[in-house]
Amino acid sequence: MLVDSHCHLDQVDPTLSQTDALLEDAALVGVGHFLSVCVSLENAPVVRDIAARYPQVSASVGVHPNHLDGDEPTVAQLAGLASDPLIVALGETGLDYHYGPDYVPLQQERLRTHIRAAREVGKPLIVHMRDATEDMLRILTEEKAHEVAGVMHCFTGDWMTAQRALELGFYISFSGIVTFKSADDIREAARLVPAERLLVETDAPYLAPVPYRGKQNQPAYVRQVADYVADLRDMEQDELDALVGRNFFELFPVIPRTS
């Protein structure tokens, strides 16, 4: 099956009144599983409850590097939340220097906290990286993130950066950005990433792929991302779908297959 390896269902549908329809629309284009990703301790219960309601949805727990409100997570707190069987990963965590250096120390310490919690519970990381390649790879190495590995979500780096993440055991996930005209470096990485480490995602409600760019993204649009990557790699649609599904369930082995 095709999998949307990273979306934010609680942000696509904040009232949770249209979630059934969103998942049904995605199922119609062959999407069989979804990882709904947490961005703060405050929204962790909502993300977890969505996974409890829908067997085709899994959940993570974590605090996004740009989230500055609310409580700062501790290792014990994250590890406790991640011990829930419905929680399959720690994140999304990472580094994002796009908006300047003011919160760099906070982001770096928060990333280390997530890695330590992930190692404690033995679950993978969901990593956000933007304009912070060297610090990210250094901290992942220093904190022995390879022991749990995970996924570099919404990958926006070049092939050299992808290779360095692969060496740490990470999977590489491509979003709708790969369809943008300016994304030549990302397309090269999407062509070259080893088949056994390839994932696709929407990051819905953000970053809708062409031809929906500028509109709110939704899980069904992972079909456009997958088809685009399949063309880049000279693969058939069903071949790419099966590959992505297999990779997803190998990365997150605690998830029971729903199809």
PDB file of C-alpha atoms in Angstrom:
ATOM      1  CA  MET A   1       0.000   0.000   0.000  1.00  0.00           C
ATOM      2  CA  LEU A   2       0.976   3.640  -0.297  1.00  0.00           C
ATOM      3  CA  VAL A   3       1.631   5.381   3.027  1.00  0.00           C
ATOM      4  CA  ASP A   4       1.620   9.051   3.977  1.00  0.00           C
ATOM      5  CA  SER A   5       4.583   8.898   6.325  1.00  0.00           C
ATOM      6  CA  HIS A   6       4.107  12.395   7.756  1.00  0.00           C
ATOM      7  CA  CYS A   7       0.959  14.495   8.099  1.00  0.00           C
ATOM      8  CA  HIS A   8      -0.750  16.579  10.772  1.00  0.00           C
ATOM      9  CA  LEU A   9      -4.343  15.415  10.751  1.00  0.00           C
ATOM     10  CA  ASP A  10      -5.278  17.613  13.706  1.00  0.00           C
ATOM     11  CA  GLN A  11      -4.150  20.666  11.729  1.00  0.00           C
ATOM     12  CA  VAL A  12      -5.747  19.622   8.446  1.00  0.00           C
ATOM     13  CA  ASP A  13      -9.043  19.266  10.292  1.00  0.00           C
ATOM     14  CA  PRO A  14      -8.870  21.103  13.653  1.00  0.00           C
ATOM     15  CA  THR A  15     -12.486  20.270  14.532  1.00  0.00           C
ATOM     16  CA  LEU A  16     -11.911  16.581  13.686  1.00  0.00           C
ATOM     17  CA  SER A  17     -15.290  16.649  11.939  1.00  0.00           C
ATOM     18  CA  GLN A  18     -13.947  15.808   8.472  1.00  0.00           C
ATOM     19  CA  THR A  19     -11.305  13.233   9.338  1.00  0.00           C
ATOM     20  CA  ASP A  20     -13.409  10.330   8.077  1.00  0.00           C
ATOM     21  CA  ALA A  21     -13.793  12.034   4.703  1.00  0.00           C
ATOM     22  CA  LEU A  22     -10.101  12.942   4.487  1.00  0.00           C
ATOM     23  CA  LEU A  23      -9.034   9.363   5.110  1.00  0.00           C
ATOM     24  CA  GLU A  24     -11.651   8.016   2.715  1.00  0.00           C
ATOM     25  CA  ASP A  25     -10.481  10.373  -0.043  1.00  0.00           C
ATOM     26  CA  ALA A  26      -6.946   9.148   0.483  1.00  0.00           C
ATOM     27  CA  ALA A  27      -8.046   5.517   0.458  1.00  0.00           C
ATOM     28  CA  LEU A  28      -9.667   6.062  -2.937  1.00  0.00           C
ATOM     29  CA  VAL A  29      -6.222   6.805  -4.416  1.00  0.00           C
ATOM     30  CA  GLY A  30      -4.556   3.875  -2.680  1.00  0.00           C
ATOM     31  CA  VAL A  31      -3.273   5.393   0.562  1.00  0.00           C
ATOM     32  CA  GLY A  32      -3.664   2.822   3.305  1.00  0.00           C
ATOM     33  CA  HIS A  33      -1.814   4.195   6.328  1.00  0.00           C
ATOM     34  CA  PHE A  34      -0.963   7.574   7.840  1.00  0.00           C
ATOM     35  CA  LEU A  35       1.478   8.800  10.458  1.00  0.00           C
ATOM     36  CA  SER A  36      -0.066  11.798  12.212  1.00  0.00           C
ATOM     37  CA  VAL A  37       2.772  13.755  13.751  1.00  0.00           C
ATOM     38  CA  CYS A  38       2.775  15.679  17.016  1.00  0.00           C
ATOM     39  CA  VAL A  39       4.319  19.165  17.300  1.00  0.00           C
ATOM     40  CA  SER A  40       3.767  20.068  20.978  1.00  0.00           C
ATOM     41  CA  LEU A  41       3.006  18.533  24.333  1.00  0.00           C
ATOM     42  CA  GLU A  42      -0.311  20.376  24.252  1.00  0.00           C
ATOM     43  CA  ASN A  43      -1.509  18.661  21.068  1.00  0.00           C
ATOM     44  CA  ALA A  44      -0.096  15.247  21.974  1.00  0.00           C
ATOM     45  CA  PRO A  45      -3.398  13.949  23.446  1.00  0.00           C
ATOM     46  CA  VAL A  46      -5.322  14.968  20.317  1.00  0.00           C
ATOM     47  CA  VAL A  47      -2.835  13.261  17.993  1.00  0.00           C
ATOM     48  CA  ARG A  48      -2.881  10.143  20.147  1.00  0.00           C
ATOM     49  CA  ASP A  49      -6.705  10.078  20.220  1.00  0.00           C
ATOM     50  CA  ILE A  50      -6.874  10.211  16.410  1.00  0.00           C
ATOM     51  CA  ALA A  51      -4.687   7.103  16.270  1.00  0.00           C
ATOM     52  CA  ALA A  52      -6.948   5.433  18.833  1.00  0.00           C
ATOM     53  CA  ARG A  53      -9.993   6.130  16.642  1.00  0.00           C
ATOM     54  CA  TYR A  54      -8.553   4.952  13.346  1.00  0.00           C
ATOM     55  CA  PRO A  55      -6.546   1.731  12.928  1.00  0.00           C
ATOM     56  CA  GLN A  56      -4.997   3.117   9.730  1.00  0.00           C
ATOM     57  CA  VAL A  57      -3.464   6.060  11.638  1.00  0.00           C
ATOM     58  CA  SER A  58      -0.396   5.997  13.864  1.00  0.00           C
ATOM     59  CA  ALA A  59       0.906   8.794  16.080  1.00  0.00           C
ATOM     60  CA  SER A  60       4.108  10.324  17.369  1.00  0.00           C
ATOM     61  CA  VAL A  61       4.960  12.520  20.330  1.00  0.00           C
ATOM     62  CA  GLY A  62       7.337  15.460  20.265  1.00  0.00           C
ATOM     63  CA  VAL A  63       7.847  19.213  20.210  1.00  0.00           C
ATOM     64  CA  HIS A  64       8.651  20.955  16.936  1.00  0.00           C
ATOM     65  CA  PRO A  65      11.817  23.092  16.974  1.00  0.00           C
ATOM     66  CA  ASN A  66       9.801  26.222  16.145  1.00  0.00           C
ATOM     67  CA  HIS A  67       7.201  25.643  18.863  1.00  0.00           C
ATOM     68  CA  LEU A  68       7.961  28.191  21.573  1.00  0.00           C
ATOM     69  CA  ASP A  69       4.815  28.147  23.712  1.00  0.00           C
ATOM     70  CA  GLY A  70       3.935  25.698  26.425  1.00  0.00           C
ATOM     71  CA  ASP A  71       6.090  23.410  28.515  1.00  0.00           C
ATOM     72  CA  GLU A  72       9.581  22.356  27.559  1.00  0.00           C
ATOM     73  CA  PRO A  73       9.765  18.542  27.343  1.00  0.00           C
ATOM     74  CA  THR A  74      12.014  16.421  29.510  1.00  0.00           C
ATOM     75  CA  VAL A  75      13.492  13.046  28.670  1.00  0.00           C
ATOM     76  CA  ALA A  76      11.333  11.368  31.298  1.00  0.00           C
ATOM     77  CA  GLN A  77       8.188  13.072  30.057  1.00  0.00           C
ATOM     78  CA  LEU A  78       8.766  12.175  26.415  1.00  0.00           C
ATOM     79  CA  ALA A  79       9.789   8.622  27.248  1.00  0.00           C
ATOM     80  CA  GLY A  80       6.682   8.185  29.376  1.00  0.00           C
ATOM     81  CA  LEU A  81       4.383   9.414  26.611  1.00  0.00           C
ATOM     82  CA  ALA A  82       6.222   7.356  23.992  1.00  0.00           C
ATOM     83  CA  SER A  83       5.771   4.164  25.986  1.00  0.00           C
ATOM     84  CA  ASP A  84       2.134   4.167  24.829  1.00  0.00           C
ATOM     85  CA  PRO A  85       1.729   1.436  22.160  1.00  0.00           C
ATOM     86  CA  LEU A  86      -0.098   3.914  19.905  1.00  0.00           C
ATOM     87  CA  ILE A  87       2.976   6.158  19.824  1.00  0.00           C
ATOM     88  CA  VAL A  88       5.417   4.848  17.240  1.00  0.00           C
ATOM     89  CA  ALA A  89       8.048   7.614  17.088  1.00  0.00           C
ATOM     90  CA  LEU A  90       9.595  10.622  18.818  1.00  0.00           C
ATOM     91  CA  GLY A  91       9.084  13.889  16.998  1.00  0.00           C
ATOM     92  CA  GLU A  92       8.808  15.875  15.141  1.00  0.00           C
ATOM     93  CA  THR A  93      12.032  17.227  16.500  1.00  0.00           C
ATOM     94  CA  GLY A  94      15.054  18.827  14.904  1.00  0.00           C
ATOM     95  CA  LEU A  95      16.665  22.145  14.064  1.00  0.00           C
ATOM     96  CA  ASP A  96      15.291  25.053  12.047  1.00  0.00           C
ATOM     97  CA  TYR A  97      17.550  28.088  11.711  1.00  0.00           C
ATOM     98  CA  HIS A  98      15.520  29.759   8.980  1.00  0.00           C
ATOM     99  CA  TYR A  99      14.185  32.486  11.248  1.00  0.00           C
ATOM    100  CA  GLY A 100      17.517  33.407  12.836  1.00  0.00           C
ATOM    101  CA  PRO A 101      19.791  32.433  15.715  1.00  0.00           C
ATOM    102  CA  ASP A 102      17.761  33.541  18.731  1.00  0.00           C
ATOM    103  CA  TYR A 103      16.536  30.089  19.718  1.00  0.00           C
ATOM    104  CA  VAL A 104      19.453  27.956  18.513  1.00  0.00           C
ATOM    105  CA  PRO A 105      20.597  26.811  21.995  1.00  0.00           C
ATOM    106  CA  LEU A 106      17.019  25.921  22.949  1.00  0.00           C
ATOM    107  CA  GLN A 107      16.496  23.955  19.743  1.00  0.00           C
ATOM    108  CA  GLN A 108      19.750  22.068  20.129  1.00  0.00           C
ATOM    109  CA  GLU A 109      19.029  21.057  23.707  1.00  0.00           C
ATOM    110  CA  ARG A 110      15.467  20.067  22.794  1.00  0.00           C
ATOM    111  CA  LEU A 111      16.798  17.887  19.979  1.00  0.00           C
ATOM    112  CA  ARG A 112      19.183  16.155  22.370  1.00  0.00           C
ATOM    113  CA  THR A 113      16.269  15.557  24.760  1.00  0.00           C
ATOM    114  CA  HIS A 114      14.260  13.853  22.030  1.00  0.00           C
ATOM    115  CA  ILE A 115      17.166  11.669  20.952  1.00  0.00           C
ATOM    116  CA  ARG A 116      17.791  10.541  24.525  1.00  0.00           C
ATOM    117  CA  ALA A 117      14.105   9.738  25.015  1.00  0.00           C
ATOM    118  CA  ALA A 118      14.015   7.824  21.727  1.00  0.00           C
ATOM    119  CA  ARG A 119      17.013   5.738  22.779  1.00  0.00           C
ATOM    120  CA  GLU A 120      15.379   5.081  26.141  1.00  0.00           C
ATOM    121  CA  VAL A 121      12.182   3.663  24.623  1.00  0.00           C
ATOM    122  CA  GLY A 122      13.773   2.227  21.462  1.00  0.00           C
ATOM    123  CA  LYS A 123      11.581   4.077  18.974  1.00  0.00           C
ATOM    124  CA  PRO A 124      12.658   6.015  15.848  1.00  0.00           C
ATOM    125  CA  LEU A 125      12.989   9.761  15.446  1.00  0.00           C
ATOM    126  CA  ILE A 126      11.101  12.058  13.082  1.00  0.00           C
ATOM    127  CA  VAL A 127      13.585  14.795  12.212  1.00  0.00           C
ATOM    128  CA  HIS A 128      12.952  18.274  10.824  1.00  0.00           C
ATOM    129  CA  MET A 129      16.042  19.951   9.349  1.00  0.00           C
ATOM    130  CA  ARG A 130      16.115  23.425   7.805  1.00  0.00           C
ATOM    131  CA  ASP A 131      19.208  25.553   7.286  1.00  0.00           C
ATOM    132  CA  ALA A 132      20.996  23.576  10.003  1.00  0.00           C
ATOM    133  CA  THR A 133      22.708  20.661   8.288  1.00  0.00           C
ATOM    134  CA  GLU A 134      26.077  20.660  10.056  1.00  0.00           C
ATOM    135  CA  ASP A 135      24.700  21.123  13.572  1.00  0.00           C
ATOM    136  CA  MET A 136      22.004  18.540  12.926  1.00  0.00           C
ATOM    137  CA  LEU A 137      24.347  15.816  11.732  1.00  0.00           C
ATOM    138  CA  ARG A 138      26.829  16.604  14.495  1.00  0.00           C
ATOM    139  CA  ILE A 139      24.216  16.323  17.255  1.00  0.00           C
ATOM    140  CA  LEU A 140      22.721  13.151  15.771  1.00  0.00           C
ATOM    141  CA  THR A 141      26.210  11.654  15.845  1.00  0.00           C
ATOM    142  CA  GLU A 142      27.109  12.892  19.327  1.00  0.00           C
ATOM    143  CA  GLU A 143      23.848  11.585  20.804  1.00  0.00           C
ATOM    144  CA  LYS A 144      24.146   8.206  19.056  1.00  0.00           C
ATOM    145  CA  ALA A 145      20.898   8.640  17.158  1.00  0.00           C
ATOM    146  CA  HIS A 146      21.955   5.764  14.889  1.00  0.00           C
ATOM    147  CA  GLU A 147      20.884   3.420  17.684  1.00  0.00           C
ATOM    148  CA  VAL A 148      17.237   4.195  16.886  1.00  0.00           C
ATOM    149  CA  ALA A 149      17.579   6.002  13.537  1.00  0.00           C
ATOM    150  CA  GLY A 150      14.378   7.358  12.031  1.00  0.00           C
ATOM    151  CA  VAL A 151      13.379   9.554   9.117  1.00  0.00           C
ATOM    152  CA  MET A 152      14.606  12.865   7.753  1.00  0.00           C
ATOM    153  CA  HIS A 153      11.165  14.181   6.971  1.00  0.00           C
ATOM    154  CA  CYS A 154      10.337  16.646   4.177  1.00  0.00           C
ATOM    155  CA  PHE A 155      13.897  16.376   2.921  1.00  0.00           C
ATOM    156  CA  THR A 156      15.151  19.594   1.310  1.00  0.00           C
ATOM    157  CA  GLY A 157      18.881  18.919   1.125  1.00  0.00           C
ATOM    158  CA  ASP A 158      21.138  17.726  -1.655  1.00  0.00           C
ATOM    159  CA  TRP A 159      22.423  14.238  -2.389  1.00  0.00           C
ATOM    160  CA  MET A 160      25.575  14.730  -0.318  1.00  0.00           C
ATOM    161  CA  THR A 161      23.498  15.618   2.736  1.00  0.00           C
ATOM    162  CA  ALA A 162      21.217  12.655   2.110  1.00  0.00           C
ATOM    163  CA  GLN A 163      24.234  10.341   2.012  1.00  0.00           C
ATOM    164  CA  ARG A 164      25.395  11.573   5.396  1.00  0.00           C
ATOM    165  CA  ALA A 165      21.962  10.969   6.903  1.00  0.00           C
ATOM    166  CA  LEU A 166      21.829   7.526   5.324  1.00  0.00           C
ATOM    167  CA  GLU A 167      25.138   6.686   6.977  1.00  0.00           C
ATOM    168  CA  LEU A 168      23.465   7.338  10.328  1.00  0.00           C
ATOM    169  CA  GLY A 169      20.745   4.832   9.448  1.00  0.00           C
ATOM    170  CA  PHE A 170      18.038   7.326   8.559  1.00  0.00           C
ATOM    171  CA  TYR A 171      15.352   7.007   5.923  1.00  0.00           C
ATOM    172  CA  ILE A 172      14.745   9.949   3.586  1.00  0.00           C
ATOM    173  CA  SER A 173      11.192  11.189   3.008  1.00  0.00           C
ATOM    174  CA  PHE A 174      10.156  13.459   0.148  1.00  0.00           C
ATOM    175  CA  SER A 175       7.214  15.852   0.255  1.00  0.00           C
ATOM    176  CA  GLY A 176       5.431  17.984  -2.330  1.00  0.00           C
ATOM    177  CA  ILE A 177       8.516  20.208  -2.502  1.00  0.00           C
ATOM    178  CA  VAL A 178      10.082  17.643  -4.846  1.00  0.00           C
ATOM    179  CA  THR A 179       7.516  18.724  -7.478  1.00  0.00           C
ATOM    180  CA  PHE A 180       8.468  22.422  -7.306  1.00  0.00           C
ATOM    181  CA  LYS A 181      10.397  23.907 -10.231  1.00  0.00           C
ATOM    182  CA  SER A 182      13.275  25.089  -8.055  1.00  0.00           C
ATOM    183  CA  ALA A 183      13.880  21.685  -6.429  1.00  0.00           C
ATOM    184  CA  ASP A 184      16.628  20.296  -8.686  1.00  0.00           C
ATOM    185  CA  ASP A 185      18.873  19.232  -5.788  1.00  0.00           C
ATOM    186  CA  ILE A 186      15.970  17.512  -4.056  1.00  0.00           C
ATOM    187  CA  ARG A 187      15.014  15.691  -7.246  1.00  0.00           C
ATOM    188  CA  GLU A 188      18.562  14.408  -7.606  1.00  0.00           C
ATOM    189  CA  ALA A 189      18.420  13.048  -4.066  1.00  0.00           C
ATOM    190  CA  ALA A 190      15.026  11.458  -4.762  1.00  0.00           C
ATOM    191  CA  ARG A 191      16.508   9.652  -7.755  1.00  0.00           C
ATOM    192  CA  LEU A 192      19.564   8.416  -5.877  1.00  0.00           C
ATOM    193  CA  VAL A 193      18.341   7.454  -2.399  1.00  0.00           C
ATOM    194  CA  PRO A 194      18.567   3.667  -2.052  1.00  0.00           C
ATOM    195  CA  ALA A 195      15.224   2.027  -2.634  1.00  0.00           C
ATOM    196  CA  GLU A 196      15.175   0.475   0.835  1.00  0.00           C
ATOM    197  CA  ARG A 197      15.422   3.907   2.535  1.00  0.00           C
ATOM    198  CA  LEU A 198      12.846   5.856   0.506  1.00  0.00           C
ATOM    199  CA  LEU A 199       9.621   7.326   1.913  1.00  0.00           C
ATOM    200  CA  VAL A 200       7.072   9.912   0.741  1.00  0.00           C
ATOM    201  CA  GLU A 201       4.771  12.221   2.666  1.00  0.00           C
ATOM    202  CA  THR A 202       2.478  15.210   2.468  1.00  0.00           C
ATOM    203  CA  ASP A 203       3.313  17.197   5.623  1.00  0.00           C
ATOM    204  CA  ALA A 204      -0.349  18.201   5.299  1.00  0.00           C
ATOM    205  CA  PRO A 205      -1.731  20.822   5.699  1.00  0.00           C
ATOM    206  CA  TYR A 206       1.518  22.338   4.396  1.00  0.00           C
ATOM    207  CA  LEU A 207       3.460  22.139   1.119  1.00  0.00           C
ATOM    208  CA  ALA A 208       0.832  20.848  -1.287  1.00  0.00           C
ATOM    209  CA  PRO A 209       2.431  19.372  -4.421  1.00  0.00           C
ATOM    210  CA  VAL A 210       1.925  20.569  -7.965  1.00  0.00           C
ATOM    211  CA  PRO A 211      -0.844  20.903  -9.237  1.00  0.00           C
ATOM    212  CA  TYR A 212      -2.288  21.849  -5.832  1.00  0.00           C
ATOM    213  CA  ARG A 213       0.537  24.179  -4.788  1.00  0.00           C
ATOM    214  CA  GLY A 214      -0.814  27.139  -2.820  1.00  0.00           C
ATOM    215  CA  LYS A 215      -3.836  25.211  -1.559  1.00  0.00           C
ATOM    216  CA  GLN A 216      -4.232  23.404   1.737  1.00  0.00           C
ATOM    217  CA  ASN A 217      -2.520  20.056   1.523  1.00  0.00           C
ATOM    218  CA  GLN A 218      -4.313  16.848   2.452  1.00  0.00           C
ATOM    219  CA  PRO A 219      -3.275  13.202   2.834  1.00  0.00           C
ATOM    220  CA  ALA A 220      -4.722  12.164  -0.537  1.00  0.00           C
ATOM    221  CA  TYR A 221      -2.150  14.356  -2.260  1.00  0.00           C
ATOM    222  CA  VAL A 222       0.626  11.959  -1.308  1.00  0.00           C
ATOM    223  CA  ARG A 223      -0.483  10.235  -4.513  1.00  0.00           C
ATOM    224  CA  GLN A 224       0.932  13.131  -6.554  1.00  0.00           C
ATOM    225  CA  VAL A 225       4.200  13.018  -4.609  1.00  0.00           C
ATOM    226  CA  ALA A 226       4.533   9.268  -5.023  1.00  0.00           C
ATOM    227  CA  ASP A 227       3.758   9.340  -8.730  1.00  0.00           C
ATOM    228  CA  TYR A 228       6.275  12.131  -9.273  1.00  0.00           C
ATOM    229  CA  VAL A 229       9.008  10.224  -7.433  1.00  0.00           C
ATOM    230  CA  ALA A 230       8.107   7.054  -9.335  1.00  0.00           C
ATOM    231  CA  ASP A 231       8.646   8.915 -12.612  1.00  0.00           C
ATOM    232  CA  LEU A 232      11.982  10.266 -11.381  1.00  0.00           C
ATOM    233  CA  ARG A 233      13.122   6.750 -10.565  1.00  0.00           C
ATOM    234  CA  ASP A 234      11.602   5.156 -13.680  1.00  0.00           C
ATOM    235  CA  MET A 235       9.300   2.958 -11.586  1.00  0.00           C
ATOM    236  CA  GLU A 236       5.717   1.867 -12.007  1.00  0.00           C
ATOM    237  CA  GLN A 237       3.146   3.363  -9.640  1.00  0.00           C
ATOM    238  CA  ASP A 238       2.331   0.082  -7.911  1.00  0.00           C
ATOM    239  CA  GLU A 239       6.021  -0.719  -7.553  1.00  0.00           C
ATOM    240  CA  LEU A 240       6.713   2.581  -5.799  1.00  0.00           C
ATOM    241  CA  ASP A 241       3.617   2.188  -3.598  1.00  0.00           C
ATOM    242  CA  ALA A 242       4.702  -1.264  -2.448  1.00  0.00           C
ATOM    243  CA  LEU A 243       8.258  -0.096  -1.831  1.00  0.00           C
ATOM    244  CA  VAL A 244       7.170   2.859   0.298  1.00  0.00           C
ATOM    245  CA  GLY A 245       4.753   0.709   2.285  1.00  0.00           C
ATOM    246  CA  ARG A 246       7.378  -1.920   2.955  1.00  0.00           C
ATOM    247  CA  ASN A 247       9.916   0.665   4.044  1.00  0.00           C
ATOM    248  CA  PHE A 248       7.449   2.385   6.346  1.00  0.00           C
ATOM    249  CA  PHE A 249       6.523  -0.758   8.227  1.00  0.00           C
ATOM    250  CA  GLU A 250      10.156  -1.794   8.503  1.00  0.00           C
ATOM    251  CA  LEU A 251      11.040   1.582  10.032  1.00  0.00           C
ATOM    252  CA  PHE A 252       8.056   1.426  12.403  1.00  0.00           C
ATOM    253  CA  PRO A 253       7.764  -2.294  13.162  1.00  0.00           C
ATOM    254  CA  VAL A 254       5.396  -1.785  16.106  1.00  0.00           C
ATOM    255  CA  ILE A 255       2.646  -0.735  13.672  1.00  0.00           C
ATOM    256  CA  PRO A 256       0.317  -3.560  12.653  1.00  0.00           C
ATOM    257  CA  ARG A 257      -0.315  -3.572   8.920  1.00  0.00           C
ATOM    258  CA  THR A 258      -3.837  -2.390   8.145  1.00  0.00           C
ATOM    259  CA  SER A 259      -3.950  -3.878   4.651  1.00  0.00           C
TER     260      SER A 259
END
